[in-house]
Short mmCIF file of C-alpha atoms and ligand atoms in Angstrom, two decimals:
data_model
loop_
_atom_site.label_atom_id
_atom_site.label_comp_id
_atom_site.label_asym_id
_atom_site.label_seq_id
_atom_site.Cartn_x
_atom_site.Cartn_y
_atom_site.Cartn_z
CA GLU A 1 7.30 -46.47 -7.22
CA LYS A 2 6.66 -45.42 -10.85
CA ASP A 3 3.30 -47.60 -10.58
CA GLY A 4 4.28 -49.37 -13.89
CA TYR A 5 4.78 -46.15 -15.85
CA ASP A 6 8.12 -45.81 -17.70
CA TRP A 7 8.50 -42.12 -16.65
CA PHE A 8 7.47 -40.35 -13.41
CA MET A 9 6.23 -37.54 -15.57
CA ARG A 10 3.75 -39.87 -17.32
CA LYS A 11 2.53 -41.21 -13.90
CA GLU A 12 2.21 -37.59 -12.72
CA ILE A 13 0.18 -36.52 -15.83
CA PHE A 14 -2.18 -39.42 -15.28
CA GLU A 15 -2.48 -38.56 -11.52
CA GLN A 16 -4.11 -35.27 -12.26
CA PRO A 17 -7.81 -36.23 -11.88
CA ARG A 18 -6.86 -37.32 -8.34
CA ALA A 19 -4.53 -34.40 -7.52
CA VAL A 20 -7.26 -31.77 -8.58
CA ALA A 21 -9.88 -33.61 -6.59
CA ASP A 22 -7.70 -33.75 -3.51
CA THR A 23 -6.84 -30.09 -3.86
CA LEU A 24 -10.65 -29.15 -3.70
CA LEU A 25 -11.32 -31.57 -0.85
CA GLY A 26 -12.66 -30.19 2.43
CA ARG A 27 -12.45 -26.65 1.14
CA HIS A 28 -15.95 -25.93 0.57
CA ASP A 29 -19.15 -27.06 2.41
CA GLU A 30 -22.19 -29.02 0.81
CA ASN A 31 -23.58 -25.71 -0.40
CA GLY A 32 -20.57 -24.72 -2.31
CA ALA A 33 -19.55 -22.10 0.20
CA LEU A 34 -15.62 -22.01 0.62
CA GLN A 35 -13.94 -22.79 3.85
CA LEU A 36 -10.41 -21.56 3.75
CA ASP A 37 -9.70 -21.10 7.47
CA GLU A 38 -6.26 -22.40 6.86
CA ILE A 39 -5.43 -18.93 5.19
CA ARG A 40 -5.04 -17.49 8.73
CA ILE A 41 -5.58 -13.93 7.50
CA SER A 42 -8.69 -12.51 8.98
CA GLU A 43 -11.68 -11.84 7.04
CA GLU A 44 -11.47 -8.16 8.04
CA GLU A 45 -7.87 -7.80 6.59
CA LEU A 46 -8.89 -9.75 3.40
CA ARG A 47 -11.68 -6.94 2.96
CA GLU A 48 -9.01 -4.39 3.01
CA VAL A 49 -6.78 -5.82 0.45
CA ASP A 50 -6.57 -3.17 -2.37
CA LYS A 51 -4.03 -4.83 -4.60
CA ILE A 52 -2.65 -8.27 -5.32
CA ILE A 53 0.62 -9.15 -6.79
CA VAL A 54 1.27 -12.70 -7.76
CA ILE A 55 4.92 -13.76 -7.94
CA ALA A 56 6.30 -17.00 -9.23
CA SER A 57 8.84 -18.62 -11.63
CA GLY A 58 8.51 -20.88 -14.62
CA THR A 59 5.31 -22.95 -14.81
CA SER A 60 4.14 -21.53 -11.54
CA PHE A 61 4.20 -18.05 -13.21
CA TYR A 62 1.99 -19.31 -15.82
CA ALA A 63 -0.40 -20.47 -13.16
CA GLY A 64 -0.14 -16.85 -11.84
CA MET A 65 -1.06 -15.36 -15.20
CA VAL A 66 -4.34 -17.51 -15.25
CA ALA A 67 -4.99 -16.44 -11.59
CA LYS A 68 -4.89 -12.71 -12.58
CA TYR A 69 -7.81 -13.32 -15.03
CA ALA A 70 -9.92 -15.05 -12.49
CA ILE A 71 -9.12 -12.99 -9.50
CA GLU A 72 -9.76 -9.77 -11.29
CA HIS A 73 -12.88 -11.01 -12.61
CA TRP A 74 -14.37 -12.50 -9.39
CA THR A 75 -13.18 -9.98 -6.83
CA ARG A 76 -12.50 -6.75 -8.82
CA ILE A 77 -9.37 -6.35 -7.00
CA ALA A 78 -6.42 -5.13 -9.22
CA CYS A 79 -4.08 -8.06 -9.65
CA GLU A 80 -0.58 -7.91 -11.22
CA VAL A 81 1.55 -10.90 -11.94
CA GLU A 82 5.31 -10.85 -12.12
CA LEU A 83 8.34 -13.05 -12.41
CA ALA A 84 9.87 -13.47 -9.15
CA SER A 85 13.26 -12.86 -10.67
CA GLU A 86 12.22 -9.49 -11.81
CA PHE A 87 10.18 -8.31 -8.82
CA ARG A 88 12.99 -8.86 -6.34
CA TYR A 89 15.15 -6.42 -8.22
CA ARG A 90 12.93 -3.57 -8.58
CA ASP A 91 11.14 -1.16 -6.35
CA PRO A 92 7.51 -2.11 -6.29
CA ILE A 93 4.74 -0.30 -4.74
CA LEU A 94 3.53 -2.23 -1.77
CA THR A 95 1.60 -1.33 1.31
CA ARG A 96 -0.11 -3.09 4.34
CA SER A 97 -3.13 -3.69 2.08
CA THR A 98 -1.20 -5.32 -0.69
CA LEU A 99 -1.60 -8.99 -0.75
CA VAL A 100 1.36 -10.85 -2.28
CA VAL A 101 0.64 -14.36 -3.40
CA ALA A 102 3.77 -16.42 -4.09
CA ILE A 103 3.17 -19.71 -6.10
CA SER A 104 5.90 -22.32 -5.82
CA GLN A 105 5.47 -26.18 -6.13
CA SER A 106 8.62 -26.75 -4.30
CA GLY A 107 8.64 -24.04 -1.81
CA GLU A 108 12.31 -23.63 -2.33
CA THR A 109 12.81 -21.61 -5.38
CA ALA A 110 15.48 -18.92 -4.45
CA ASP A 111 13.91 -16.26 -6.63
CA THR A 112 10.46 -16.73 -5.37
CA LEU A 113 11.75 -16.85 -1.80
CA MET A 114 13.88 -13.64 -2.22
CA ALA A 115 10.84 -11.96 -3.66
CA ILE A 116 8.61 -12.71 -0.68
CA ARG A 117 11.24 -11.37 1.67
CA HIS A 118 11.51 -8.32 -0.33
CA ALA A 119 7.73 -7.87 -0.08
CA ARG A 120 7.60 -8.61 3.66
CA GLU A 121 10.25 -5.95 4.29
CA GLN A 122 7.69 -3.62 3.00
CA ARG A 123 4.95 -4.91 5.09
CA ALA A 124 2.91 -6.51 2.54
CA LYS A 125 1.07 -9.70 3.50
CA VAL A 126 2.20 -12.81 1.60
CA LEU A 127 0.18 -15.91 1.08
CA ALA A 128 2.01 -18.93 -0.48
CA ILE A 129 0.52 -21.54 -2.65
CA CYS A 130 2.74 -24.46 -2.38
CA ASN A 131 2.77 -28.23 -2.83
CA THR A 132 5.53 -29.07 -0.14
CA ASN A 133 4.60 -29.20 3.44
CA GLY A 134 7.01 -27.31 5.67
CA SER A 135 9.07 -25.91 2.91
CA THR A 136 10.68 -22.57 3.14
CA ILE A 137 8.46 -20.36 1.23
CA PRO A 138 5.38 -21.25 3.42
CA ARG A 139 7.27 -21.08 6.54
CA GLU A 140 8.29 -17.55 5.56
CA SER A 141 4.84 -16.58 4.40
CA ASP A 142 1.87 -15.14 6.46
CA ALA A 143 -0.45 -17.74 5.28
CA VAL A 144 -0.53 -20.88 3.03
CA ILE A 145 -2.89 -22.78 0.72
CA TYR A 146 -1.39 -26.24 0.08
CA THR A 147 -1.96 -27.96 -3.27
CA HIS A 148 -2.42 -31.65 -2.63
CA ALA A 149 -0.70 -32.92 -5.86
CA GLY A 150 1.65 -35.28 -3.74
CA PRO A 151 5.28 -35.47 -4.52
CA GLU A 152 6.14 -34.33 -8.03
CA ILE A 153 9.50 -35.95 -9.06
CA GLY A 154 9.57 -35.26 -12.76
CA VAL A 155 11.66 -31.92 -13.43
CA ALA A 156 8.77 -30.75 -15.71
CA SER A 157 5.78 -29.57 -13.60
CA THR A 158 2.37 -31.10 -14.43
CA LYS A 159 0.21 -32.03 -11.63
CA GLY A 160 1.87 -29.03 -9.72
CA PHE A 161 0.49 -26.67 -12.37
CA THR A 162 -2.99 -28.04 -12.54
CA THR A 163 -3.33 -27.94 -8.68
CA GLN A 164 -1.84 -24.55 -8.49
CA LEU A 165 -4.56 -23.38 -10.82
CA VAL A 166 -7.22 -24.92 -8.43
CA ALA A 167 -5.64 -23.25 -5.49
CA CYS A 168 -5.80 -19.92 -7.25
CA TYR A 169 -9.52 -20.36 -8.34
CA LEU A 170 -10.20 -21.24 -4.62
CA LEU A 171 -8.36 -18.23 -3.51
CA GLY A 172 -10.24 -15.83 -6.02
CA LEU A 173 -13.81 -17.33 -5.06
CA TYR A 174 -12.93 -16.99 -1.37
CA LEU A 175 -12.05 -13.32 -1.63
CA ALA A 176 -15.09 -12.94 -3.60
CA GLN A 177 -17.16 -14.56 -1.00
CA VAL A 178 -15.56 -12.58 1.83
CA ARG A 179 -15.79 -9.28 0.26
CA GLY A 180 -19.11 -9.89 -1.30
CA THR A 181 -18.35 -9.11 -4.93
CA ARG A 182 -19.85 -12.47 -5.89
CA TYR A 183 -22.70 -14.09 -4.18
CA GLY A 184 -23.53 -17.67 -2.75
CA ASP A 185 -25.13 -19.22 -5.90
CA GLU A 186 -22.53 -17.92 -8.21
CA ILE A 187 -19.75 -19.07 -6.18
CA ALA A 188 -21.36 -22.47 -5.49
CA GLN A 189 -21.94 -22.77 -9.35
CA VAL A 190 -18.30 -22.33 -10.02
CA VAL A 191 -17.16 -24.69 -7.40
CA ASP A 192 -19.50 -27.28 -8.80
CA GLN A 193 -18.03 -26.77 -12.29
CA ILE A 194 -14.54 -27.30 -10.60
CA GLN A 195 -15.76 -30.47 -8.99
CA HIS A 196 -16.58 -31.91 -12.47
CA VAL A 197 -13.01 -31.17 -13.79
CA PRO A 198 -11.26 -34.20 -12.33
CA ASP A 199 -13.72 -36.49 -14.63
CA LYS A 200 -13.16 -34.13 -17.70
CA ILE A 201 -9.47 -34.35 -17.37
CA GLN A 202 -9.84 -38.23 -17.18
CA GLN A 203 -11.78 -37.73 -20.50
CA VAL A 204 -8.79 -35.94 -22.11
CA LEU A 205 -6.33 -38.55 -20.72
CA ASP A 206 -8.39 -41.31 -22.13
CA ARG A 207 -7.45 -39.99 -25.57
CA ALA A 208 -3.67 -39.74 -24.99
CA GLU A 209 -3.00 -42.25 -27.76
CA GLU A 210 -3.99 -39.69 -30.31
CA ILE A 211 -1.60 -37.21 -28.82
CA TYR A 212 1.26 -39.69 -28.69
CA GLY A 213 0.75 -40.47 -32.32
CA LEU A 214 1.00 -36.77 -33.22
CA ALA A 215 4.03 -36.32 -31.06
CA ARG A 216 5.65 -39.17 -33.04
CA ARG A 217 4.69 -37.60 -36.36
CA LEU A 218 5.99 -34.34 -35.49
CA ALA A 219 9.24 -35.63 -33.63
CA ASP A 220 11.56 -34.02 -36.36
CA SER A 221 9.94 -30.53 -36.13
CA ARG A 222 12.70 -27.83 -35.64
CA SER A 223 10.13 -25.33 -34.22
CA VAL A 224 6.82 -25.25 -32.96
CA LEU A 225 4.51 -22.38 -32.16
CA PHE A 226 1.49 -22.17 -29.55
CA LEU A 227 -1.10 -19.53 -29.81
CA GLY A 228 -3.77 -18.71 -27.12
CA ARG A 229 -5.80 -15.80 -25.95
CA HIS A 230 -7.09 -14.64 -22.44
CA VAL A 231 -6.29 -17.62 -20.15
CA GLY A 232 -5.49 -19.76 -23.25
CA TYR A 233 -2.32 -17.55 -23.53
CA PRO A 234 -0.49 -18.73 -20.55
CA VAL A 235 -1.35 -22.31 -21.64
CA ALA A 236 0.34 -21.57 -24.85
CA LEU A 237 3.31 -20.25 -22.95
CA GLU A 238 3.29 -23.39 -20.72
CA GLY A 239 2.85 -25.85 -23.94
CA ALA A 240 6.10 -24.08 -25.36
CA LEU A 241 8.05 -24.35 -22.12
CA LYS A 242 7.14 -28.10 -21.82
CA LEU A 243 8.45 -28.73 -25.30
CA LYS A 244 11.65 -26.71 -24.92
CA GLU A 245 12.64 -28.37 -21.41
CA LEU A 246 11.81 -31.87 -22.34
CA ALA A 247 12.40 -32.21 -26.18
CA TYR A 248 14.85 -29.35 -26.65
CA ILE A 249 12.84 -28.08 -29.51
CA HIS A 250 12.64 -24.31 -30.14
CA ALA A 251 9.13 -23.46 -29.19
CA GLU A 252 7.31 -20.21 -28.57
CA GLY A 253 4.05 -19.25 -27.04
CA PHE A 254 2.20 -15.98 -28.27
CA ALA A 255 -0.96 -14.25 -27.61
CA ALA A 256 -2.71 -14.73 -30.81
CA GLY A 257 -3.71 -11.01 -30.95
CA GLU A 258 0.10 -10.17 -31.09
CA LEU A 259 0.70 -12.22 -34.34
CA LYS A 260 0.34 -9.32 -36.51
CA HIS A 261 2.84 -7.36 -34.39
CA GLY A 262 5.76 -9.50 -35.35
CA PRO A 263 5.69 -13.20 -34.73
CA ILE A 264 3.53 -13.94 -37.92
CA ALA A 265 6.91 -13.26 -39.75
CA LEU A 266 8.09 -16.65 -38.30
CA VAL A 267 5.27 -18.71 -40.01
CA GLU A 268 6.52 -20.82 -43.01
CA ASP A 269 5.28 -23.80 -44.86
CA GLN A 270 4.46 -26.77 -42.62
CA LEU A 271 5.32 -25.11 -39.33
CA PRO A 272 3.38 -26.80 -36.59
CA VAL A 273 1.22 -24.39 -34.81
CA PHE A 274 -0.91 -25.23 -31.72
CA CYS A 275 -4.01 -23.24 -31.32
CA VAL A 276 -5.92 -23.05 -27.98
CA VAL A 277 -9.37 -22.12 -28.81
CA PRO A 278 -11.53 -20.62 -25.93
CA PRO A 279 -15.20 -21.91 -25.42
CA ARG A 280 -17.86 -20.31 -27.67
CA GLY A 281 -19.09 -17.65 -25.13
CA ARG A 282 -21.10 -14.54 -25.68
CA ASP A 283 -17.82 -12.62 -26.17
CA PHE A 284 -15.62 -12.27 -29.35
CA LEU A 285 -12.62 -14.32 -28.03
CA HIS A 286 -13.65 -17.33 -29.90
CA ASP A 287 -14.05 -15.49 -33.26
CA LYS A 288 -10.82 -13.57 -32.78
CA MET A 289 -9.05 -16.92 -32.30
CA ILE A 290 -10.41 -18.31 -35.34
CA SER A 291 -9.25 -15.46 -37.38
CA GLY A 292 -5.66 -15.86 -35.88
CA ILE A 293 -5.78 -19.48 -36.98
CA GLN A 294 -6.76 -18.44 -40.42
CA GLU A 295 -3.76 -15.98 -40.58
CA VAL A 296 -1.26 -18.76 -39.80
CA ARG A 297 -2.86 -21.30 -42.12
CA ALA A 298 -2.84 -18.85 -44.98
CA ARG A 299 1.08 -19.05 -44.63
CA GLY A 300 1.09 -22.70 -44.80
CA ALA A 301 1.09 -23.54 -41.16
CA ARG A 302 -0.05 -26.97 -40.00
CA THR A 303 -2.69 -26.26 -37.31
CA ILE A 304 -3.23 -28.40 -34.31
CA VAL A 305 -6.36 -26.98 -32.82
CA LEU A 306 -7.64 -27.52 -29.36
CA ALA A 307 -11.40 -26.71 -29.15
CA GLU A 308 -14.36 -27.62 -27.00
CA GLU A 309 -16.63 -30.60 -28.06
CA GLY A 310 -19.28 -29.43 -30.39
CA ASP A 311 -17.50 -26.58 -31.67
CA ALA A 312 -18.04 -27.08 -35.37
CA VAL A 313 -16.85 -23.69 -36.54
CA VAL A 314 -13.28 -24.61 -36.07
CA GLU A 315 -13.38 -27.78 -38.01
CA PRO A 316 -12.22 -26.22 -41.43
CA TYR A 317 -9.24 -24.47 -39.85
CA ALA A 318 -7.73 -27.59 -38.13
CA ASP A 319 -5.09 -30.10 -39.75
CA VAL A 320 -5.61 -31.92 -36.33
CA LEU A 321 -8.36 -31.48 -33.94
CA ILE A 322 -8.16 -32.19 -30.31
CA ARG A 323 -11.46 -32.06 -28.45
CA LEU A 324 -11.83 -30.75 -24.86
CA PRO A 325 -14.85 -31.24 -22.72
CA ARG A 326 -17.01 -28.20 -21.95
CA VAL A 327 -16.10 -26.07 -19.26
CA PRO A 328 -16.34 -22.18 -18.65
CA THR A 329 -13.47 -20.03 -20.21
CA LEU A 330 -11.76 -19.47 -16.90
CA LEU A 331 -11.45 -22.95 -16.11
CA GLN A 332 -10.37 -24.21 -19.59
CA PRO A 333 -6.57 -24.15 -18.67
CA LEU A 334 -7.19 -27.23 -16.54
CA LEU A 335 -8.15 -29.33 -19.53
CA SER A 336 -6.17 -27.37 -22.37
CA VAL A 337 -2.90 -27.94 -20.94
CA ILE A 338 -3.16 -31.81 -20.63
CA PRO A 339 -2.73 -32.48 -24.36
CA LEU A 340 0.26 -30.20 -24.34
CA GLN A 341 1.92 -31.94 -21.38
CA LEU A 342 1.28 -35.28 -23.18
CA PHE A 343 2.72 -34.13 -26.36
CA ALA A 344 5.98 -32.86 -24.92
CA LEU A 345 6.33 -35.91 -22.79
CA GLU A 346 5.88 -38.39 -25.82
CA LEU A 347 7.99 -36.36 -28.13
CA ALA A 348 10.88 -36.43 -25.64
CA ALA A 349 10.34 -40.09 -24.99
CA HIS A 350 10.32 -40.91 -28.58
CA LYS A 351 13.61 -39.18 -29.24
CA GLY A 352 15.11 -41.30 -26.31
CA LEU A 353 15.48 -38.27 -24.08
CA ASP A 354 15.65 -38.39 -20.28
CA VAL A 355 12.09 -37.21 -19.58
CA ASP A 356 12.28 -37.10 -15.84
CA GLN A 357 15.75 -35.29 -15.79
CA PRO A 358 16.15 -32.94 -18.74
CA ARG A 359 19.62 -31.66 -19.36
CA ASN A 360 20.71 -28.50 -17.55
CA LEU A 361 17.66 -28.48 -15.22
CA ALA A 362 17.03 -29.04 -11.62
CA LYS A 363 13.70 -29.84 -9.88
CA SER A 364 14.10 -27.04 -7.51
CA VAL A 365 16.16 -24.05 -8.46
CA THR A 366 17.70 -22.97 -5.02
CA VAL A 367 20.31 -20.65 -6.57
CA GLU A 368 19.80 -17.54 -8.45
O1 M6R B 401 9.02 -25.07 -7.47
P1 M6R B 401 8.59 -23.87 -8.07
O2 M6R B 401 7.13 -23.95 -8.60
O3 M6R B 401 8.83 -22.59 -7.43
O4 M6R B 401 9.41 -23.82 -9.47
C1 M6R B 401 9.23 -22.93 -10.44
C2 M6R B 401 9.99 -23.34 -11.78
O5 M6R B 401 11.56 -23.46 -11.60
C3 M6R B 401 9.40 -24.56 -12.41
O6 M6R B 401 7.96 -24.38 -12.57
C4 M6R B 401 9.98 -24.96 -13.64
O7 M6R B 401 9.67 -23.96 -14.78
C5 M6R B 401 9.75 -26.21 -14.25
N1 M6R B 401 10.89 -26.97 -14.61
C6 M6R B 401 8.66 -26.19 -15.30
O8 M6R B 401 8.23 -27.52 -15.83
#
């Protein structure tokens, strides 16, 4: 059932073009208008939502961090994101017009389940984004958007994550459509851009060998850093989590703008630092990221730079350059996470570790 792959995780990484396409399927019409009737929360109720709180754990939490940027941008509804394990033990401000979005691949994570119970007790509406039909979290939610990744067997989440991102984008765009904060053409344009993502993921996967080579060269690293900004920040956190859980290497993800507030002290000669560079837009993000890269290089770091095709500005600052096809900033995590997944996978495999079943971890964490 591994279809000729050595590890489920490798198979699941390579399934992502299909998984992302399936998660889009049937959710928009030919004009790009979204059809999410499955949400089962009336349009009237959705128009009344005045706050969104995304709750999740682990990798799903990082998908939630990306969701915050997209949802606030498209809908202008205030959106918070919180770890389920923290949310459930505090006294959050929830009302009937709060929409809680619970993201869980398995639908069985105890922390996330307890958090939605906590939210429902206070009459908030709960919408689940889940990959497992009929699991507990969607059953206990008011509504659900299923991701169509297919079963994810590897303990490390890969296609679970990218399909969660797609579901979050669809939710944000749908809310914008219902509430009128973005209009037909604009929504159709983003839907069209998402539809091209499977091919672009495939282009990144076609260059997997380059990443594998890099992973083998860096297999003896004792510590690796990941830097990003904006939606690249959760990608940095996800890259670090993958490396910790699979290869048991100390890894940290940071918001690049925070470097000077402390983490830069960690940088020493030859330290590998992955840098997720946002597309060159009209804003300052791209330039700010470049100055972050310069700061770590000046202290001897080896930089592995992920940047869009055609971005020549980054070239002098990259020891290794990984090219990403062009997409708008908000969608870039769908592409930038792929090399980080491949890197952690290959490094762990090279070290002879059990990629699908890392030590101390379970696929669904059904205990606190
Ligand atoms: O099934 P869930 O999405 O609720 O799981 C949440 C986390 O336990 C999960 O993402 C975990 O962090 C993975 N091992 C990450 O690869």
